[in-house]
Coordinates of C-alpha atoms and ligand atoms in Angstrom, one line a residue:
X1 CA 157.1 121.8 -214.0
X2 CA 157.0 124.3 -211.0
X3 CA 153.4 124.8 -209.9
X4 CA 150.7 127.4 -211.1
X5 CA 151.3 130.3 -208.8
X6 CA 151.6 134.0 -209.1
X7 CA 155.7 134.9 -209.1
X8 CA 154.4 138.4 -208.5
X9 CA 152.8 137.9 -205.0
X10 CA 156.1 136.8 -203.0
X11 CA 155.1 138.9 -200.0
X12 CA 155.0 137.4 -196.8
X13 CA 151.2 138.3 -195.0
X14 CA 150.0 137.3 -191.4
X15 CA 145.9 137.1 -191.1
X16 CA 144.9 136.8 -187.8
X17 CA 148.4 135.6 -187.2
X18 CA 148.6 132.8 -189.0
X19 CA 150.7 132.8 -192.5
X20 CA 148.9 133.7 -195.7
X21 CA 150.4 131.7 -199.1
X22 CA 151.7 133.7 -201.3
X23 CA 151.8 133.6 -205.3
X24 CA 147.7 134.0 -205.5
X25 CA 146.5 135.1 -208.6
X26 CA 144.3 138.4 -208.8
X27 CA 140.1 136.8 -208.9
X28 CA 141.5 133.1 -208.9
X29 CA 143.9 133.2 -205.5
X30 CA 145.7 129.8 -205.4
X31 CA 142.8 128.0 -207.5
X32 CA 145.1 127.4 -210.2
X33 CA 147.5 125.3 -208.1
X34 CA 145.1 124.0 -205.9
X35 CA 143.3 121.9 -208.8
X36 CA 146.2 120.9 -210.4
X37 CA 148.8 120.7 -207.7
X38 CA 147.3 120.2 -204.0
X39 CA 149.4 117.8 -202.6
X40 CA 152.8 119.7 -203.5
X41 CA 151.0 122.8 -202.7
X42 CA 150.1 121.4 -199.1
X43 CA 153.9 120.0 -199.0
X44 CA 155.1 123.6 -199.9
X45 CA 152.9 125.4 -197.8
X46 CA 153.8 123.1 -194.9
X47 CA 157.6 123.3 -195.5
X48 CA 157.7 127.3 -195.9
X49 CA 155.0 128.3 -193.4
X50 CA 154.1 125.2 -191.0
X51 CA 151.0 123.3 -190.0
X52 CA 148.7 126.2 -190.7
X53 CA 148.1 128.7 -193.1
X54 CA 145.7 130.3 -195.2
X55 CA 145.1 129.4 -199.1
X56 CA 143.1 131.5 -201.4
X57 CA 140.2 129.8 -203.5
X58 CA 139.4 132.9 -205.3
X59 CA 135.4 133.4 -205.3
X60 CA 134.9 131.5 -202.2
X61 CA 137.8 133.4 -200.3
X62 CA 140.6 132.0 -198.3
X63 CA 140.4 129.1 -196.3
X64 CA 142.2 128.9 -192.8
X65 CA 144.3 125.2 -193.6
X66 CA 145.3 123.1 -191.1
X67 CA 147.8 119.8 -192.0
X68 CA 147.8 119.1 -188.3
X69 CA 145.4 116.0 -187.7
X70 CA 143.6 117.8 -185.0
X71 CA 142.2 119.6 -187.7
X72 CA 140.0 116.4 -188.7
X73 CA 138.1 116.9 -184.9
X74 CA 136.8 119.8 -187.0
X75 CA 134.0 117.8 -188.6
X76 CA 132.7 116.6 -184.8
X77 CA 132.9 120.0 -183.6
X78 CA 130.2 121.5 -182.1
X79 CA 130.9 125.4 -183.1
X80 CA 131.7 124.4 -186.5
X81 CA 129.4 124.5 -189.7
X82 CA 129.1 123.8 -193.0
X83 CA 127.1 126.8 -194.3
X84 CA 130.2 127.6 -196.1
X85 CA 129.4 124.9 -198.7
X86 CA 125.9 126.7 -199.6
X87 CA 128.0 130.4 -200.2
X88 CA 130.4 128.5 -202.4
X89 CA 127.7 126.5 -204.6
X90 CA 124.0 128.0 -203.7
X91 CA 122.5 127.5 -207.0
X92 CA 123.3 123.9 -207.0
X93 CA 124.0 122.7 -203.5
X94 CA 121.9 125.5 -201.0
X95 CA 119.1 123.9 -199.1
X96 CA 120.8 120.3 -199.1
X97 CA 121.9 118.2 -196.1
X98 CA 125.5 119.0 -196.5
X99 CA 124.9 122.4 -196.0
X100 CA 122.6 122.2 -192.8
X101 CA 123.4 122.0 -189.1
X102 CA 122.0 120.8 -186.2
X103 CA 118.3 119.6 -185.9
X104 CA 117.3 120.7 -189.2
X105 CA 120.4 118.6 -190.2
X106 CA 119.3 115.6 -187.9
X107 CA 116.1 115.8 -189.6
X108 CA 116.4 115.7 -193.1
X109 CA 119.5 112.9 -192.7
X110 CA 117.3 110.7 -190.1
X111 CA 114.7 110.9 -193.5
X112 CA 117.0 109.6 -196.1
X113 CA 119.9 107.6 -194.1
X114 CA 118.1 104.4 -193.8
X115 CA 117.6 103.4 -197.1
X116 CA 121.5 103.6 -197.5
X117 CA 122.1 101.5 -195.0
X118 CA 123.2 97.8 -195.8
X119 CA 119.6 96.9 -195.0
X120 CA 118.2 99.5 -196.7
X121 CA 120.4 98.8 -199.9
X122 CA 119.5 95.2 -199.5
X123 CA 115.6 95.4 -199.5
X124 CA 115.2 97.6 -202.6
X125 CA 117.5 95.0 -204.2
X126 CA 120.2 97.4 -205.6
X127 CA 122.7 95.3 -205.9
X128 CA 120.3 93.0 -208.1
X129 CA 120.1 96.0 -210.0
X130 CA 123.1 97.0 -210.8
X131 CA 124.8 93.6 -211.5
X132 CA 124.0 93.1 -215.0
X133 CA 124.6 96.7 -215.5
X134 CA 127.7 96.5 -214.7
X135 CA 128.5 93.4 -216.5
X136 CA 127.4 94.6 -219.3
X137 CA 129.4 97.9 -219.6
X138 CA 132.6 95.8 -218.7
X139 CA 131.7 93.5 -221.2
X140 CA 131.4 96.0 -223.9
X141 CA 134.9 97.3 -223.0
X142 CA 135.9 93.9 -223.1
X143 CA 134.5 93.7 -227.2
X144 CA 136.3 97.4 -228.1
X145 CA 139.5 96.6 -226.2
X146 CA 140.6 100.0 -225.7
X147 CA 138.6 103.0 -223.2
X148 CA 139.3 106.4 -222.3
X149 CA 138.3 104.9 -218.3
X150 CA 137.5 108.3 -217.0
X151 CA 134.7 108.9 -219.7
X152 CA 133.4 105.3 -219.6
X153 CA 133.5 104.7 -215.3
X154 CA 131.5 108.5 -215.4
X155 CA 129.0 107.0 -217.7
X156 CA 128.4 104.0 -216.0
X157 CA 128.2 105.5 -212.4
X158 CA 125.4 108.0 -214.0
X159 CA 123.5 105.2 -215.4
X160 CA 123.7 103.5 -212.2
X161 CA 123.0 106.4 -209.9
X162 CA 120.0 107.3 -212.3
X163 CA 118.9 103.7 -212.3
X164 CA 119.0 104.1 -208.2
X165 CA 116.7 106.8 -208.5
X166 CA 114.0 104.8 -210.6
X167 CA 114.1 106.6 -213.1
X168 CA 113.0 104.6 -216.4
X169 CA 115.3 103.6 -218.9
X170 CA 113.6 105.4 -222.1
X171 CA 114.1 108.5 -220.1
X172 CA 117.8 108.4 -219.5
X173 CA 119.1 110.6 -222.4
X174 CA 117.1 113.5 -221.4
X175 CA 118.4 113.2 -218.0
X176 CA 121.8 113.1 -218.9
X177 CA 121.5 116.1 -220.9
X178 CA 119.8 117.9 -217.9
X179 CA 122.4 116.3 -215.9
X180 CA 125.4 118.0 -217.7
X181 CA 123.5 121.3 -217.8
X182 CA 123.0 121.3 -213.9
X183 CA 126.2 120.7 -214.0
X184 CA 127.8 124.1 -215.4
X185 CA 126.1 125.5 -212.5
X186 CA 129.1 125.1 -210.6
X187 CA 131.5 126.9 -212.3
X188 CA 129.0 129.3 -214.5
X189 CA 129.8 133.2 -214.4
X190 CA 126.8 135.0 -212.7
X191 CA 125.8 136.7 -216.1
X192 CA 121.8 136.0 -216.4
X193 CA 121.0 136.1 -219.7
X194 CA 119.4 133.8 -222.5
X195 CA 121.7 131.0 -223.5
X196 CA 123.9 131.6 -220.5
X197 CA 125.5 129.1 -218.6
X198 CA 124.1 130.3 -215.6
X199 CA 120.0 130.5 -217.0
X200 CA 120.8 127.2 -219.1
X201 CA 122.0 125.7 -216.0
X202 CA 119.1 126.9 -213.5
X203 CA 116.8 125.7 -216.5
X204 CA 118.0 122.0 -215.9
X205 CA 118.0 122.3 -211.9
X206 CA 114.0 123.0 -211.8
X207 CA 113.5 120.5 -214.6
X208 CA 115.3 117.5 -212.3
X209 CA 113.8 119.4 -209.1
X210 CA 110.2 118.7 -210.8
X211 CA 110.6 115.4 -212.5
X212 CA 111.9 114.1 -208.7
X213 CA 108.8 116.0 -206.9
X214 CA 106.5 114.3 -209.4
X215 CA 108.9 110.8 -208.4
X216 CA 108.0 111.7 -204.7
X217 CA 104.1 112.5 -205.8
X218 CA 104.7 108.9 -207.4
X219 CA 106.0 106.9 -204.2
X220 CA 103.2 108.3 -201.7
X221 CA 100.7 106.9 -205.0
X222 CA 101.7 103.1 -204.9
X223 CA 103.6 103.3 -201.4
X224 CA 103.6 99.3 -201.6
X225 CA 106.1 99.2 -204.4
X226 CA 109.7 99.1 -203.3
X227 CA 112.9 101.6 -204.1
X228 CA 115.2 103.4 -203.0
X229 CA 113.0 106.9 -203.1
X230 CA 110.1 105.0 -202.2
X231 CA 111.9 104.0 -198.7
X232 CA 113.2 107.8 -198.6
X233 CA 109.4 108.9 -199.0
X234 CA 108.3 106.8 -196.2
X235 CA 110.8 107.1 -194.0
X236 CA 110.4 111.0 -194.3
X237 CA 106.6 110.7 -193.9
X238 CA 107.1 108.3 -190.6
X239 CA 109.6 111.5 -189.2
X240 CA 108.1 113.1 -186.3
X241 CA 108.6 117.1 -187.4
X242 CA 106.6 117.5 -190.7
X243 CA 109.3 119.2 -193.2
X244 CA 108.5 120.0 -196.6
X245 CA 109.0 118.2 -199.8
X246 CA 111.7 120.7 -200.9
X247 CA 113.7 118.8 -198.3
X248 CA 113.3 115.8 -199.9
X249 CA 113.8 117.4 -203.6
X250 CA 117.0 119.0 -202.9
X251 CA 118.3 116.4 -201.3
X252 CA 117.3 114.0 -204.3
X253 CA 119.4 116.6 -206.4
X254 CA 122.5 115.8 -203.8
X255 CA 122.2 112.3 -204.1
X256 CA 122.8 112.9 -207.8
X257 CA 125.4 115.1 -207.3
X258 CA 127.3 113.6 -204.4
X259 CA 127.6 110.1 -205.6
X260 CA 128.4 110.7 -209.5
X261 CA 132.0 112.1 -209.5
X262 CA 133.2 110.7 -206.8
X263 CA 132.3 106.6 -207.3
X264 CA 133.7 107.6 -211.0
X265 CA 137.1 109.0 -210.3
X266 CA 137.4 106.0 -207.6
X267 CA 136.5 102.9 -210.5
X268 CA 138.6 105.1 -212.8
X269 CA 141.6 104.4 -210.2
X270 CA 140.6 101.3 -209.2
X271 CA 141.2 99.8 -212.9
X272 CA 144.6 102.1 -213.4
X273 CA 145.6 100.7 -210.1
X274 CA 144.9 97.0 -211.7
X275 CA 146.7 98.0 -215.0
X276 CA 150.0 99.2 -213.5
X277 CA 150.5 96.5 -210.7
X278 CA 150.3 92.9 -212.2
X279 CA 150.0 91.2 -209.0
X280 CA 147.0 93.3 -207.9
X281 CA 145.1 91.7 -210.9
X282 CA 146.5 88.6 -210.0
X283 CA 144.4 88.2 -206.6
X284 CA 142.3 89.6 -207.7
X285 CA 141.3 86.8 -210.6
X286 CA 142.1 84.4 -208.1
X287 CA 139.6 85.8 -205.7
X288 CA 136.7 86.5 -208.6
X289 CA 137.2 82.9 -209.8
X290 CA 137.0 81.7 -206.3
X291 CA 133.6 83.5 -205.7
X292 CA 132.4 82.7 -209.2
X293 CA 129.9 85.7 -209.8
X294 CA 129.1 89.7 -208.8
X295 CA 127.9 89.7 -205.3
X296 CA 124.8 91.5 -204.7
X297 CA 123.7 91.7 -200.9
X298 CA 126.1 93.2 -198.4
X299 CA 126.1 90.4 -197.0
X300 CA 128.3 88.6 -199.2
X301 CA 130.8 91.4 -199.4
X302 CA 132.9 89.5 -196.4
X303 CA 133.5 86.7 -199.1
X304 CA 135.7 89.6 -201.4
X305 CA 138.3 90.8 -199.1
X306 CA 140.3 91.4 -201.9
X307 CA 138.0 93.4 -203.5
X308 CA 137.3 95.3 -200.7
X309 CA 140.8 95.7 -199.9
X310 CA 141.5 97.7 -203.4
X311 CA 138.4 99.7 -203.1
X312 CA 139.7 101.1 -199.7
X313 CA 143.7 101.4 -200.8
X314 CA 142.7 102.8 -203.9
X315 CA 140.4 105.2 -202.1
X316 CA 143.1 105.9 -199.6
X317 CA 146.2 106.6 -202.1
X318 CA 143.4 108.9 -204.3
X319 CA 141.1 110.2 -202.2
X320 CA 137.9 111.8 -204.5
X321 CA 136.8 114.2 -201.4
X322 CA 140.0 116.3 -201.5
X323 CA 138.9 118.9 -199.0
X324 CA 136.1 119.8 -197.1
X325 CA 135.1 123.4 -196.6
X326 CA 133.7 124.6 -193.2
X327 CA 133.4 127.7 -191.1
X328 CA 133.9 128.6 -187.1
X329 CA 130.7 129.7 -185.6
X330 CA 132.9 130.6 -182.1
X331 CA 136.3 131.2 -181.0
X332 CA 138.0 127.5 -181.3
X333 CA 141.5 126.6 -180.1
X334 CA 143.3 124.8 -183.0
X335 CA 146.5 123.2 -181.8
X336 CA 148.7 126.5 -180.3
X337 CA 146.4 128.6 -182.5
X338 CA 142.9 130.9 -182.0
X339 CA 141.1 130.6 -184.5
X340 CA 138.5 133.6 -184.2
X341 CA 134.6 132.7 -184.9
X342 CA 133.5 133.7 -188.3
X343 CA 136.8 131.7 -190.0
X344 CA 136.2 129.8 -193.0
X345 CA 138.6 126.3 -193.0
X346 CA 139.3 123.9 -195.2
X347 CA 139.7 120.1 -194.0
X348 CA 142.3 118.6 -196.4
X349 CA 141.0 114.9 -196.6
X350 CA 143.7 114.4 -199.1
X351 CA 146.3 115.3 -197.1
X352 CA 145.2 112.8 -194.2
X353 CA 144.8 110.2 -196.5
X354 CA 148.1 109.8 -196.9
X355 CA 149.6 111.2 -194.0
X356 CA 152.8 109.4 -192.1
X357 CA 151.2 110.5 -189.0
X358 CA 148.0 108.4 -189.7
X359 CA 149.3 105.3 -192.0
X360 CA 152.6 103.8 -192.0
X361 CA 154.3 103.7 -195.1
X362 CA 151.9 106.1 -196.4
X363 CA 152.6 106.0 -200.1
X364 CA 152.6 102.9 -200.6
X365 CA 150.0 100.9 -202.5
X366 CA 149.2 97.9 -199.9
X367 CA 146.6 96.0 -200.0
X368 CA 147.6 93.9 -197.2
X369 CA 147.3 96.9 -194.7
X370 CA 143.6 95.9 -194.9
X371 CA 144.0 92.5 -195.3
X372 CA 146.0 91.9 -192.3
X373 CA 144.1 93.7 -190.0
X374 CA 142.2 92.6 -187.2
X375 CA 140.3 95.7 -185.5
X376 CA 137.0 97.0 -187.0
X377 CA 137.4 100.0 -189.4
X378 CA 137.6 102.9 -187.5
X379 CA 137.1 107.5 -188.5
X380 CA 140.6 107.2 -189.0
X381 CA 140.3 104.1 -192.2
X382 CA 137.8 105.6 -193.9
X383 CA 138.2 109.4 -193.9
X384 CA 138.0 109.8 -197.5
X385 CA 134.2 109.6 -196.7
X386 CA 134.4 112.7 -193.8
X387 CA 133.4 112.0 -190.6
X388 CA 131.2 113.7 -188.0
X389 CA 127.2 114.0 -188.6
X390 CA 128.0 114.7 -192.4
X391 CA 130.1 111.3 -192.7
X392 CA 129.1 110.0 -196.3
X393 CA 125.5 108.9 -196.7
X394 CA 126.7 106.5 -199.8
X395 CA 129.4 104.5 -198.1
X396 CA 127.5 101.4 -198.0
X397 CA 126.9 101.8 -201.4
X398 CA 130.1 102.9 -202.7
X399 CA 131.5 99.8 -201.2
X400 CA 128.9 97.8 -203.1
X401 CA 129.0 98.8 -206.4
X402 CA 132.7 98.7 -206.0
X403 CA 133.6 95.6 -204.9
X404 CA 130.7 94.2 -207.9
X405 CA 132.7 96.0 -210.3
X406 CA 135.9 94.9 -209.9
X407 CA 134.4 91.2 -209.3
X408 CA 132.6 92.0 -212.9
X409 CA 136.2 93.3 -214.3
X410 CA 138.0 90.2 -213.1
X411 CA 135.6 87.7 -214.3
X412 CA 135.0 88.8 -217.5
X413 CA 138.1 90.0 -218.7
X414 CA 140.2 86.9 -217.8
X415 CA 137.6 84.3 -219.4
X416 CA 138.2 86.6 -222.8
X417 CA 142.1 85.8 -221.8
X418 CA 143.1 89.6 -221.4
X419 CA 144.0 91.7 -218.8
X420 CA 144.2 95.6 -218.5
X421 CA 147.1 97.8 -219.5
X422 CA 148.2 101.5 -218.6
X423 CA 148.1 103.0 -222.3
X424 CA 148.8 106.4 -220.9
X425 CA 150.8 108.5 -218.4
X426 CA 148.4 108.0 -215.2
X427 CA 150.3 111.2 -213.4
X428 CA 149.8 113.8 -216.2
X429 CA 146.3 116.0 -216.1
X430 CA 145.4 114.9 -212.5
X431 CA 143.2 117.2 -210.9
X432 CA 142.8 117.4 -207.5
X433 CA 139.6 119.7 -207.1
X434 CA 136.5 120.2 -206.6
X435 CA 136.5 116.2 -206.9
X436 CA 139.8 114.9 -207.0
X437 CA 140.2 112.7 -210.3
X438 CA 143.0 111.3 -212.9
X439 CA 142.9 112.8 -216.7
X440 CA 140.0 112.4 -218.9
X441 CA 142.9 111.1 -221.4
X442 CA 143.9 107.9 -219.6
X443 CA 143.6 105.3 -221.9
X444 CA 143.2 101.8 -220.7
X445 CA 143.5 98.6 -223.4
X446 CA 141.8 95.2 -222.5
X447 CA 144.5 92.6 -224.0
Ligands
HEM501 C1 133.9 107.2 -203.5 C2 132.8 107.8 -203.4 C3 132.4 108.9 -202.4 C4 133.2 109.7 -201.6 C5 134.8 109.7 -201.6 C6 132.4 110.5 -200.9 C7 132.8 111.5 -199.9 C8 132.0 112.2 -199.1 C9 132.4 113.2 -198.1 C10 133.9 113.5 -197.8 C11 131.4 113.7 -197.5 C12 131.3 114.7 -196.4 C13 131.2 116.1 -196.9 C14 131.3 117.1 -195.7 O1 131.4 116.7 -194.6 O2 131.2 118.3 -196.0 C15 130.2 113.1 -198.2 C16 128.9 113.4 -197.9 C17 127.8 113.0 -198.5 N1 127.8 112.0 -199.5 FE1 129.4 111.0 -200.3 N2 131.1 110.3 -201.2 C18 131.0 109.3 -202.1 C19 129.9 108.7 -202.7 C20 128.6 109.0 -202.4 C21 127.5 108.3 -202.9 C22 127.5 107.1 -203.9 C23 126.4 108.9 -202.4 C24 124.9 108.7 -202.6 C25 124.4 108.2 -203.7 C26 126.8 110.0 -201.5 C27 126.0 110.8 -200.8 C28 126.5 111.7 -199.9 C29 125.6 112.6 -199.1 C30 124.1 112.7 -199.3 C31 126.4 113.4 -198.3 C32 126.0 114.5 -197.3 C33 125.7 113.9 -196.0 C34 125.4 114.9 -194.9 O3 125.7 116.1 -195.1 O4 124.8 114.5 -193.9 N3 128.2 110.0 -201.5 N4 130.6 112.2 -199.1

């Protein structure tokens, strides 16, 4: 199928110099193509027009794309900002870390960073946590031998991202609810009426912006008791500049936000991944048998290369962070280019991830490019999680709950004698943004 874009816009267009794509859509610019399509579009763009050029995403405008690897210096750059991401999602993303800069940035990350550091994780005892949480769900798959994996891993990572939060179990359903709601924020028309998306979804952002200021009010209350907001409380009440507790709420709200989506599309891969490719499951079974149960400090990561090796290839072959939006605050030089201050960019991730310029033998699935290596992982490994002062806060944690899970998967699946199995066509229904992520349809069978 050729991709979604407009055969009525063929006109070739300079902005600023620098090619403009054509076939965008009246409203929706290249949106269509870019959710469904991105990596062809990138190729196509890079074929007809070269390294850079400009891509419309409809209501946030066009983004100034750059395929050259210089572009990923971007996220360091001094005269570069991400207030970009607040005008594309301000009712659901404005006043969070991601979209502040400088000291106010340094601030309100310097208040949350530690408790998701390996140390951090370790003393509130996540990974205690979320062990038999995990085993559980995979069990349960085990029992009905057949999952749609993208509904199931999106379940599980809210239950665990909820049960990060402390928030307790009899109160889960309601926060799912207000969790989808919050959701339709991001795509809701701005029509503010009764019953609209938009009032429906604002509704649901003060409810879980009150219910975590009361969770803050909580922590100061019984500031011996341990957890993960209980460490972000103190740590935020130890930093030197008093900010206020919106800080904290929003950024509550992005922890939510930020870690959902993404950890799910990446466990979604990470068992289609197993299905398709025999030998993958293989070591891995040998290497879950060998360790004999799901780690839970960081600490014994080092004792699951394997497992750690298919979080980061899987990671690297589909990246969940498919591009990152940013805008020039001065005059930069990009490559040959100007790029004049006020520009809006996008930083394709995806593109990186799986560029010949940055991996050898870039698509393919090779698990013992990390085995094999000797260095320390560097930017360049783990770009999927952005780089810079905005570099992932959960990397730690992704890494943890993903290695556990695939531990979990091995262990329990192959004492029941089965193994997974691709029911479906991976390829079809991909999307590739806002979060990158395979079908909802993919059906996986435990046999
Ligand atoms: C596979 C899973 C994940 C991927 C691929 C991912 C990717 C990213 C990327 C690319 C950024 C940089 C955005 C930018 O520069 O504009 C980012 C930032 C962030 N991520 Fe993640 N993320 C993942 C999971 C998580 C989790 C589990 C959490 C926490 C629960 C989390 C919390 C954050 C936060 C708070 C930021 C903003 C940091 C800042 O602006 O200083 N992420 N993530």
């Amino acid at each position: 199928m050729d991709m979604l874009l407009n055969p009525l816009n063929r006109r070739h267009r300079l902005r600023h110099d620098i090619p403009v794509m054509p076939g965008a859509f009246p409203m929706v610019g290249h949106l269509p193509a870019i959710v469904t399509d991105m990596p062809r579009l990138l190729r196509r763009a890079e074929r007809t027009l070269g390294s850079h050029f400009w891509l419309d995403f409809g209501p946030a405008g066009q983004l100034m794309t750059c395929l050259d690897p210089d572009a990923l210096a971007l996220l360091r750059h001094k005269d570069v900002s991400s207030t970009l991401i607040a005008e594309i999602a301000p009712e659901i993303l404005g006043g969070t870390l991601v979209t502040l800069n400088g000291s106010a940035h340094r601030q309100a990350r310097d208040g949350i960073k530690a408790a998701f550091l390996p140390r951090g994780l370790t003393e509130a005892g996540i990974g205690e946590l979320f062990a038999p949480v995990i085993r559980a769900r995979v069990q349960a798959w085990r029992d009905r031998g057949e999952i749609t994996i993208l509904r199931e891993t999106g379940d599980l990572m809210l239950k665990l991202t909820f049960y990060l939060m402390g928030i307790p179990a009899q109160d889960l359903p309601e926060w799912h609810r207000k969790y989808r709601q919050l959701l339709q924020l991001i795509v809701a028309p701005p029509v503010d009426l009764p019953g609209t998306p938009l009032r429906r979804g604002r509704a649901a952002r003060d409810w879980i912006d009150a219910q975590s200021r009361q969770f803050i009010r909580d922590a100061r209350a019984h500031s011996a008791r341990t957890g993960l907001i209980n460490d972000m409380v103190s740590a935020f009440d130890r930093s030197e500049d008093a900010l206020s507790d919106d800080v904290l709420v929003a950024n509550v709200r992005l922890l939510l936000l930020a870690g959902h989506e993404t950890t799910a599309s990446t466990m979604a891969w990470i068992v289609i991944e197993l299905a398709r490719q025999p030998e993958l499951w293989d070591a891995l079974v040998e290497e879950a048998q060998r360790v004999g149960a799901v780690p839970t400090r960081h600490a014994d990561l080092a004792q699951c290369p394997v497992a750690e090796a298919l979080f980061r290839e899987t990671l690297r072959m589909h990246p969940a962070s498919s591009l990152v939006p940013r805008r020039a605050t001065q005059e930069l030089q990009l490559g040959q280019r100007r790029i004049p201050a006020g520009t809006s960019l996008g930083i394709p991730l995806l593109h990186f991830s799986t560029s010949a310029l940055l991996h050898e033998a870039p698509d393919q699935f090779r698990l013992a490019r990390w085995l094999q290596r000797t260095g320390p992982i560097g930017p360049v490994d783990m770009l999927q999680f952005g780089s810079g002062p905005h570099v992932c806060i959960g990397y730690h944690l992704v890494w943890l709950e993903l290695v556990q899970f695939s531990i979990a998967l091995a262990l329990t699946m192959h004492k029941a004698g089965v193994r997974p199995r691709l029911l479906s066509d991976a390829e079809k229904g991909r999307r590739y943004y806002p979060t990158a992520q395979p079908s909802m349809k993919v059906r996986i069978g435990f046999s």
